[in-house]
Amino acid sequence: MQHDRHKCLTQSVVTSLDISRLAALSIAAVVIIVGVPLWWRTTETYRAWLPVSQIKDLAKLQLHLSADVEVVFARGTVTPEQQKKVPLTQTQDEEHTVDGDLLMQFMILRSQNMKPYRTATIMEEDALKKPTAAEADLSLHMLSESPCGSLVVYVIPESSSLLPEDVNVYIGQRRTALVRISAQMRVGKTLEQLLAQLEPQIKQVLQVMSFSHTDITVALSDRVRFRPGNKESIADSMRAFKSSPGYEITFSLLNPDPKSHQLHWDIEGAVQTYIQPLLTKLSPLANFSMDSQTLYYTMLGVTPRFDSSFEAYTLNADSLAHVINPVEARLGSNAASSNPVLNFLLYVPDIRHSPLYIHDHRKQEVPSNAFHSPRWGGIMVYNVNGFYGSETEFPVHVNINMAKVMGVFLAQLRLLLGVQSLSPPPGFLVAPCGSTGLADWELDRLMWSRSVENIATATTTITSLAQLLDQIGNIVINDNIAQQVSSAVTSLQLAMAELEVGNLGFALQYSKEAILASEKAFFDPSLLHLLYFPDDQKFAIYIPLFLPMCVPILLSMLKIVSEARQRRREKQAKKE
């Protein structure tokens, strides 16, 4: 009886141990098979696919710039023997390597000029018979408008009266140039020899009217290392505003002494007459918005000094840097916009410091009585001391000469937007830019520079974003970010392809799309580092949750393994 009871008790103990082992194994199996994958799946960082290989290819920037230059020979410039070989096409290639920054180790700039040669048509011959070069330029433009980025060079005979005697090359307002050829250059020469003699002049025309290596280097100023001695390129790169989708232009009238001056300026009419034509022509580059304001009791940041030799108050070049900061605090800004602001200030001196003139470093009076600050704007001093007299009643009513003021502001605006004032080579005559304030070829030069700058900026942004996401693996890459990155890469590839075939308008548009998409991806709020926890904080959160559950399961598994080993040893001992 006792034996049976002991046997039953032993069997019940064994059964309970088996149930405990089975329960422990079941819980461990559920944790390993179901719990761990579920936890891993629900806590993993979602990272959408990015075109990493294409981004790495963009890091080594290779720009192929192509410009079409058509050379047209007028009657009397080629002999009948030479004319038999026309038309023909020549291609000239140049390559430059520019030292880059840490993200882009180097950049290769390849420029290609396609030069088709032909003779002038009957209508072009009629246009070249106009009395002046300006009229001929307009007539040629009316016949056929050249696309953006292309040039047409008309070779005219020495007997032509279009150009003065001391002028060999005329550059018009459009995309047309006139080059005079002497009789000695064509007589007894083959066509190849004639073209070789024309090549230096055509190359000079290209350097003036189209892009040059210096222009592209200036456009890449934030990503290249300038060589010593290239001070002019550094100055040009620091003066103009960087490329932006939009700009805000603010015109401010500063009246520090409203008790003495009652100023009136027709700023709305002046903007429509002088500034708006330029901005309309620049519309492919960016969007522009304008506003104006009048500020009273606003003084300059420095006190002018009276110069007895000039019988006037003066501001020297060294003190101009201290003028802007105190005035800028009164200008205000649009906090809702991230576009750069171009400030143009018209300052009317108070009666105690009038007249007031600006002097340069050589202590000579500046003709415009104005100065500009790089990437900020310009200030012009407008004297009204001519309105003062012995019987003058105050306040004096002053109507400001807006033509004089806007002429200065227009020149400053061109410099700040990157339109470079070139010094033409000897023998060149450059036509005035006209009522629009910008020649067609000047617009092309700016579009070349902006396209290259946008491509370089977007490439740097995308490359740095890819490096950031590669280094920090727990940043979530949402689908919209991946879409913006892919869009930027595609737009960059299209922009470079359009530059290579010379489609400047499409290249600029694609480069603008690339920079917008790249910046939108880079500054996406979901990429903020503060939204993610470092590893030590993750352990601090997970250990209190999982440790109390994992310790009993782990101890049970260790006990089961230990008992299994014990039983194995006992079986081996019985067999022996």
XYZ file of C-alpha atoms in Angstrom:
576
model
C 0.000 0.000 0.000
C 2.807 2.392 0.899
C 4.696 1.332 -2.153
C 1.772 2.196 -4.402
C 1.279 5.546 -2.685
C 4.966 6.405 -3.088
C 4.822 5.382 -6.730
C 1.801 7.591 -7.363
C 3.463 10.519 -5.590
C 6.595 10.057 -7.674
C 4.571 9.986 -10.879
C 2.673 13.161 -9.909
C 5.965 14.986 -9.151
C 7.400 13.904 -12.500
C 4.229 15.027 -14.255
C 4.319 18.445 -12.571
C 7.993 18.830 -13.503
C 7.203 17.949 -17.092
C 4.377 20.498 -17.104
C 6.722 23.169 -15.687
C 9.334 22.332 -18.293
C 6.703 22.413 -21.027
C 5.342 25.734 -19.774
C 8.815 27.258 -19.627
C 9.648 25.968 -23.091
C 6.307 27.216 -24.428
C 6.812 30.680 -22.994
C 10.381 30.803 -24.331
C 9.187 29.626 -27.736
C 6.449 32.280 -27.824
C 8.928 34.981 -26.807
C 11.517 33.885 -29.391
C 9.205 33.012 -32.279
C 6.483 35.631 -31.784
C 7.658 38.285 -29.333
C 11.129 39.087 -30.640
C 10.105 39.382 -34.321
C 7.053 41.415 -33.362
C 9.149 43.766 -31.197
C 11.799 44.048 -33.923
C 9.188 44.783 -36.550
C 7.323 47.386 -34.515
C 10.473 49.217 -33.360
C 12.583 49.153 -36.529
C 13.487 52.419 -38.281
C 11.768 52.835 -41.619
C 14.242 53.867 -44.291
C 12.982 54.298 -47.815
C 15.272 53.507 -50.736
C 17.602 56.258 -51.945
C 19.616 56.352 -55.198
C 22.937 56.192 -53.356
C 25.014 55.116 -56.365
C 23.736 58.015 -58.453
C 24.428 60.446 -55.613
C 28.008 59.185 -55.380
C 28.414 59.779 -59.101
C 27.227 63.372 -58.613
C 29.940 63.971 -56.000
C 32.495 64.107 -58.815
C 30.867 66.944 -60.673
C 31.533 66.961 -64.397
C 29.951 69.836 -66.261
C 29.812 69.882 -70.042
C 28.861 73.346 -71.290
C 28.029 73.769 -74.949
C 27.388 77.042 -76.779
C 26.460 77.417 -80.433
C 28.261 80.206 -82.272
C 27.164 80.801 -85.857
C 29.618 82.698 -88.064
C 28.044 84.415 -91.077
C 30.177 85.884 -93.868
C 28.735 88.978 -95.528
C 29.294 89.833 -99.163
C 32.869 90.860 -99.856
C 34.464 88.939 -96.969
C 35.261 85.673 -98.745
C 36.603 85.024 -102.219
C 34.673 82.852 -104.685
C 37.186 80.077 -104.122
C 36.714 80.257 -100.351
C 32.944 80.431 -100.701
C 32.848 77.019 -102.393
C 33.798 75.361 -99.080
C 31.044 77.103 -97.103
C 28.988 75.970 -95.186
C 31.082 73.943 -92.762
C 31.185 73.309 -89.019
C 34.053 73.340 -86.540
C 34.074 72.240 -82.913
C 36.396 73.584 -80.233
C 36.757 71.818 -76.885
C 38.362 73.062 -73.675
C 38.728 71.337 -70.327
C 39.422 72.825 -66.903
C 39.828 71.106 -63.555
C 38.786 73.061 -60.476
C 39.745 72.155 -56.917
C 36.606 71.443 -54.928
C 35.723 71.203 -51.247
C 35.441 68.215 -48.918
C 32.195 66.991 -50.454
C 33.265 67.452 -54.068
C 36.983 66.751 -54.359
C 37.243 68.166 -57.858
C 35.082 69.436 -60.678
C 35.729 69.045 -64.380
C 34.463 71.825 -66.613
C 34.317 70.956 -70.288
C 33.241 73.680 -72.691
C 32.370 73.058 -76.296
C 31.738 75.633 -79.014
C 29.959 74.517 -82.164
C 30.814 76.933 -84.980
C 28.788 76.517 -88.159
C 30.005 78.823 -90.952
C 27.739 80.076 -93.749
C 27.204 83.055 -96.028
C 24.629 85.778 -95.392
C 21.158 85.603 -96.922
C 19.677 88.373 -99.061
C 17.625 89.755 -96.146
C 20.669 89.698 -93.865
C 22.640 91.598 -96.527
C 19.905 94.240 -96.578
C 20.031 94.510 -92.797
C 23.813 94.958 -92.883
C 23.351 97.959 -95.194
C 21.636 100.001 -92.481
C 23.300 103.345 -91.655
C 24.315 102.399 -88.080
C 25.352 99.255 -86.272
C 22.485 99.628 -83.789
C 19.913 99.671 -86.599
C 21.588 96.674 -88.230
C 21.497 94.814 -84.924
C 17.765 95.484 -84.558
C 17.031 94.462 -88.159
C 18.975 91.212 -87.800
C 17.090 90.488 -84.582
C 13.764 91.016 -86.341
C 14.734 88.511 -89.053
C 15.430 85.656 -86.645
C 15.690 85.563 -82.876
C 18.579 83.462 -81.632
C 17.793 81.024 -78.803
C 19.194 81.464 -75.294
C 22.882 80.681 -75.011
C 23.657 81.006 -78.740
C 25.466 83.750 -80.640
C 25.632 84.932 -84.244
C 28.810 86.652 -85.437
C 28.543 88.550 -88.726
C 31.832 89.081 -90.551
C 31.626 92.342 -92.516
C 34.132 93.755 -95.016
C 36.554 96.546 -94.263
C 34.634 98.874 -96.591
C 31.468 98.676 -94.430
C 30.417 101.951 -92.818
C 28.660 100.304 -89.871
C 31.668 100.606 -87.566
C 33.928 103.585 -86.817
C 37.518 103.415 -88.019
C 38.988 102.527 -84.625
C 36.394 99.796 -83.931
C 36.784 96.253 -85.242
C 34.096 94.482 -83.217
C 30.599 95.682 -82.316
C 28.513 93.893 -79.680
C 24.824 94.742 -79.814
C 21.965 94.512 -77.347
C 20.865 91.116 -78.640
C 22.875 87.982 -79.350
C 24.634 89.436 -82.345
C 28.171 90.717 -82.953
C 29.761 92.400 -85.970
C 33.413 91.649 -86.774
C 35.265 93.610 -89.424
C 37.790 91.774 -91.566
C 40.515 93.487 -93.551
C 41.227 92.784 -97.211
C 44.726 91.527 -96.366
C 43.278 88.726 -94.242
C 41.288 87.160 -97.094
C 43.284 87.764 -100.266
C 45.457 84.830 -101.253
C 44.368 82.725 -98.283
C 42.543 79.456 -98.090
C 39.354 79.253 -96.069
C 41.177 77.367 -93.313
C 43.784 80.134 -93.076
C 41.060 82.775 -93.004
C 39.247 80.985 -90.170
C 42.507 80.641 -88.243
C 43.043 84.405 -88.467
C 39.462 85.074 -87.362
C 39.698 82.687 -84.401
C 41.314 85.147 -81.901
C 38.620 87.786 -82.488
C 35.785 85.257 -82.257
C 37.273 83.891 -79.048
C 37.317 87.401 -77.579
C 33.673 87.841 -78.589
C 32.819 84.596 -76.792
C 34.601 85.729 -73.634
C 32.524 88.920 -73.606
C 29.123 87.602 -74.684
C 29.120 84.006 -73.464
C 30.386 82.105 -70.431
C 34.066 81.931 -69.565
C 36.130 79.831 -67.189
C 36.251 82.778 -64.779
C 32.452 83.125 -64.772
C 31.966 79.459 -63.931
C 34.625 79.602 -61.216
C 32.889 82.627 -59.665
C 29.567 80.755 -59.771
C 31.242 77.901 -57.851
C 32.923 80.270 -55.388
C 31.448 78.571 -52.308
C 32.818 75.186 -53.397
C 36.195 75.921 -54.945
C 39.518 77.185 -53.706
C 40.632 80.315 -55.513
C 44.198 80.444 -56.602
C 46.425 83.203 -55.205
C 46.319 86.378 -57.212
C 42.765 85.872 -58.461
C 41.475 88.833 -56.456
C 39.045 89.996 -59.124
C 37.182 86.690 -59.118
C 37.007 86.720 -55.317
C 35.582 90.256 -55.336
C 32.968 89.342 -57.957
C 31.902 86.255 -56.029
C 31.503 88.176 -52.772
C 29.561 91.109 -54.261
C 26.528 89.425 -55.797
C 23.741 87.612 -53.995
C 23.703 83.863 -54.264
C 21.140 82.157 -56.449
C 17.692 82.015 -54.866
C 14.159 81.165 -56.068
C 13.059 84.676 -55.097
C 14.294 88.080 -53.988
C 12.674 90.930 -52.091
C 13.591 94.489 -53.050
C 12.944 97.293 -50.571
C 13.259 101.004 -51.406
C 13.524 103.268 -48.359
C 13.500 107.051 -48.155
C 15.317 108.295 -45.044
C 14.278 111.740 -43.853
C 16.192 112.552 -40.654
C 14.845 116.136 -40.497
C 11.125 116.186 -41.418
C 10.757 119.636 -39.843
C 13.055 121.083 -42.514
C 12.232 118.822 -45.483
C 8.941 117.670 -46.866
C 10.032 115.071 -49.398
C 8.018 113.654 -52.247
C 9.195 110.740 -54.370
C 7.179 108.984 -57.046
C 8.599 105.602 -56.213
C 5.749 103.629 -57.783
C 6.079 105.334 -61.154
C 9.881 105.167 -61.036
C 9.840 101.436 -60.315
C 7.499 100.781 -63.216
C 9.632 102.873 -65.557
C 13.184 101.907 -64.585
C 13.181 98.733 -62.454
C 10.266 96.636 -63.679
C 11.612 96.154 -67.254
C 14.812 94.670 -65.805
C 12.933 92.394 -63.412
C 10.641 91.233 -66.212
C 13.659 90.231 -68.241
C 15.131 88.444 -65.206
C 11.904 86.517 -64.533
C 13.355 83.193 -65.817
C 15.929 83.380 -63.018
C 13.783 84.187 -59.981
C 10.626 85.797 -58.651
C 10.853 89.381 -57.429
C 8.694 91.324 -55.002
C 9.070 95.019 -54.217
C 7.952 97.388 -51.499
C 8.819 100.891 -50.333
C 8.771 102.874 -47.112
C 9.600 106.294 -45.699
C 11.471 106.489 -42.401
C 11.595 109.695 -40.364
C 14.218 110.798 -37.841
C 16.583 108.077 -39.075
C 20.213 109.151 -38.850
C 23.358 107.586 -40.207
C 25.537 105.549 -37.903
C 28.451 107.993 -38.215
C 28.722 111.752 -37.908
C 29.929 113.457 -41.103
C 32.993 115.648 -40.904
C 33.180 119.144 -42.343
C 35.880 119.554 -44.979
C 36.840 123.188 -45.383
C 38.555 122.534 -48.712
C 35.255 121.344 -50.205
C 32.996 123.581 -48.117
C 30.879 120.526 -47.426
C 30.448 117.593 -45.095
C 32.057 114.339 -46.166
C 31.929 110.620 -45.487
C 35.196 108.831 -46.225
C 35.444 105.253 -47.435
C 36.630 103.932 -44.052
C 33.475 105.127 -42.269
C 30.994 103.686 -44.753
C 31.115 100.260 -43.106
C 29.666 101.784 -39.922
C 26.715 103.388 -41.679
C 24.662 100.280 -42.392
C 24.156 98.571 -39.009
C 22.323 101.417 -37.197
C 20.144 102.073 -40.242
C 19.403 98.385 -40.796
C 17.802 98.129 -37.358
C 15.113 100.582 -38.500
C 14.391 98.964 -41.845
C 12.458 95.985 -40.564
C 12.253 92.615 -42.294
C 9.676 90.125 -43.488
C 10.023 87.239 -41.065
C 7.561 85.130 -43.059
C 9.874 85.002 -46.082
C 13.220 83.261 -46.421
C 14.188 85.080 -49.626
C 17.180 87.452 -49.622
C 16.379 91.142 -49.253
C 18.001 93.822 -51.397
C 17.905 97.191 -49.626
C 18.128 100.479 -51.522
C 18.236 103.567 -49.330
C 17.889 107.197 -50.385
C 19.241 109.430 -47.627
C 18.496 113.154 -47.549
C 20.908 114.883 -45.103
C 19.538 117.132 -42.426
C 20.110 120.859 -42.737
C 22.998 120.835 -40.232
C 25.049 118.379 -42.336
C 24.184 119.586 -45.789
C 25.609 119.227 -48.381
C 27.035 115.751 -47.772
C 29.371 113.980 -50.179
C 30.943 110.513 -50.212
C 34.694 110.267 -50.842
C 36.610 107.213 -52.008
C 39.944 105.875 -50.714
C 41.795 108.504 -52.744
C 39.697 111.206 -51.061
C 38.016 111.989 -54.361
C 34.319 112.730 -54.591
C 32.235 109.781 -55.819
C 30.296 110.993 -58.898
C 27.119 109.099 -58.012
C 27.373 110.077 -54.315
C 26.428 106.504 -53.494
C 27.962 103.207 -52.429
C 26.842 99.601 -52.240
C 27.467 96.861 -49.712
C 28.053 93.323 -51.029
C 25.049 91.025 -50.615
C 23.086 93.721 -48.808
C 22.146 96.693 -50.995
C 23.074 100.299 -51.703
C 22.801 103.789 -50.204
C 22.618 107.059 -52.099
C 22.967 110.503 -50.538
C 20.636 113.084 -52.128
C 21.498 116.681 -51.325
C 18.772 119.335 -51.301
C 20.867 122.328 -50.223
C 20.013 124.000 -53.549
C 16.499 124.581 -52.207
C 17.797 126.664 -49.302
C 17.777 130.442 -49.477
C 17.786 133.476 -47.264
C 14.002 133.687 -47.298
C 13.210 130.008 -47.419
C 10.263 128.877 -45.375
C 10.526 125.531 -43.672
C 9.672 122.812 -44.249
C 11.015 122.902 -47.793
C 8.953 120.990 -50.364
C 11.303 118.822 -52.407
C 10.378 116.745 -55.454
C 13.122 114.148 -55.817
C 14.574 113.574 -59.286
C 13.712 109.897 -59.649
C 15.539 109.492 -62.963
C 18.816 110.387 -61.255
C 18.090 108.154 -58.258
C 16.910 105.148 -60.237
C 19.911 105.329 -62.532
C 22.141 104.717 -59.512
C 19.897 102.047 -57.990
C 19.636 100.241 -61.335
C 23.432 100.030 -61.645
C 23.692 98.731 -58.064
C 20.913 96.207 -58.673
C 22.750 94.808 -61.680
C 25.906 94.304 -59.615
C 24.074 92.707 -56.694
C 22.265 90.246 -58.970
C 25.517 89.153 -60.596
C 25.481 91.103 -63.876
C 29.164 91.849 -64.277
C 30.387 95.095 -65.787
C 33.025 93.970 -68.269
C 35.891 95.974 -69.700
C 35.854 95.138 -73.418
C 39.164 94.477 -75.194
C 40.724 97.231 -77.330
C 38.873 97.760 -80.577
C 35.535 96.600 -79.145
C 32.378 98.722 -78.976
C 29.618 97.495 -76.669
C 26.143 98.934 -77.205
C 24.242 100.325 -74.197
C 21.835 97.869 -72.601
C 18.789 99.960 -73.531
C 15.555 100.589 -71.654
C 15.391 97.093 -70.163
C 18.652 97.609 -68.309
C 20.011 94.278 -69.537
C 21.234 93.036 -72.896
C 20.170 89.618 -74.139
C 23.705 88.255 -74.008
C 24.115 89.584 -70.456
C 21.013 87.584 -69.512
C 22.591 84.502 -71.106
C 25.808 84.964 -69.122
C 23.794 85.222 -65.923
C 21.738 82.152 -66.842
C 24.933 80.146 -67.460
C 26.298 81.168 -64.055
C 23.026 80.537 -62.195
C 22.548 77.130 -63.816
C 26.028 76.013 -62.795
C 25.613 77.480 -59.302
C 22.251 75.755 -58.806
C 23.676 72.419 -59.968
C 26.646 72.707 -57.614
C 24.462 73.784 -54.670
C 21.913 71.001 -55.179
C 24.703 68.446 -55.609
C 26.346 69.546 -52.361
C 23.021 69.436 -50.519
C 22.104 65.963 -51.756
C 25.625 64.610 -51.117
C 25.745 65.931 -47.562
C 22.243 64.587 -46.881
C 23.265 61.127 -48.100
C 26.339 61.186 -45.858
C 24.234 62.279 -42.874
C 21.696 59.499 -43.368
C 24.481 56.947 -43.822
C 26.227 57.970 -40.591
C 23.075 58.110 -38.430
C 21.260 54.861 -39.044
C 18.274 55.496 -36.764
C 16.921 58.461 -38.731
C 13.645 57.640 -40.427
C 13.647 58.170 -44.200
C 10.047 58.703 -45.175
C 8.699 58.139 -48.655
C 8.274 61.860 -49.286
C 11.951 62.477 -48.472
C 13.008 59.660 -50.790
C 10.758 61.102 -53.474
C 12.312 64.576 -53.085
C 15.835 63.120 -53.210
C 15.036 61.087 -56.313
C 13.420 64.145 -57.904
C 16.501 66.247 -57.155
C 18.852 63.640 -58.620
C 16.721 63.314 -61.758
C 16.539 67.092 -62.184
C 20.303 67.365 -61.750
C 20.925 64.751 -64.409
C 18.509 66.491 -66.784
C 20.061 69.909 -66.113
C 23.560 68.661 -66.893
C 22.291 66.907 -70.008
C 20.653 70.118 -71.242
C 23.818 72.092 -70.564
C 25.767 69.601 -72.614
C 23.562 70.138 -75.678
C 23.326 73.915 -75.155
C 19.635 74.175 -74.138
C 20.215 76.923 -71.599
C 16.568 77.665 -70.787
C 15.714 74.050 -69.949
C 18.974 73.622 -68.028
C 18.146 76.599 -65.815
C 14.621 75.322 -65.160
C 15.814 71.834 -64.219
C 18.543 73.279 -61.982
C 15.950 75.366 -60.126
C 13.792 72.273 -59.620
C 16.834 70.381 -58.345
C 17.762 72.966 -55.745
C 14.163 73.287 -54.512
C 13.757 69.509 -54.156
C 17.149 69.052 -52.477
C 16.554 71.789 -49.899
C 13.042 70.544 -49.216
C 14.441 67.081 -48.480
C 17.373 68.363 -46.422
C 15.252 70.614 -44.181
C 12.365 68.178 -43.730
C 11.187 68.294 -40.068
C 11.230 64.499 -39.780
C 15.031 64.541 -40.113
C 15.541 66.529 -36.915
C 18.021 64.763 -34.676
C 16.046 65.566 -31.518
C 13.263 63.227 -32.646
C 15.493 60.165 -32.097
C 17.024 58.615 -29.007
C 20.652 57.520 -28.688
C 21.407 53.896 -27.807
C 21.987 54.506 -24.086
C 18.499 55.997 -23.742
C 17.017 53.037 -25.591
C 18.623 50.608 -23.106
C 17.371 52.728 -20.209
C 13.813 52.384 -21.537
C 13.817 48.725 -22.580
C 15.667 47.146 -19.613
C 12.969 47.925 -16.949
C 10.359 46.466 -19.295
C 12.036 43.287 -20.493
C 14.414 42.371 -17.643
C 11.703 41.282 -15.099
C 10.147 39.024 -17.750
C 13.346 37.672 -19.240
C 15.088 36.699 -15.956
C 12.573 33.994 -14.899
C 12.428 32.602 -18.430
C 16.199 32.530 -18.648
C 16.558 30.848 -15.247
C 13.949 28.236 -16.190
C 15.775 27.510 -19.426
C 19.069 27.172 -17.576
C 17.436 24.791 -15.087
C 15.947 22.684 -17.889
C 19.306 22.453 -19.593
C 20.998 21.546 -16.328
C 18.460 18.774 -15.602
C 18.790 17.404 -19.108
C 22.529 17.175 -18.710
C 22.076 15.476 -15.310
C 19.768 12.835 -16.769
C 22.166 12.199 -19.603
C 25.003 11.612 -17.174
C 22.815 9.227 -15.102
C 21.902 7.185 -18.185
C 25.523 6.905 -19.168
C 26.428 5.798 -15.641
C 23.760 3.033 -15.699
C 24.990 1.732 -19.031
C 28.515 1.478 -17.661
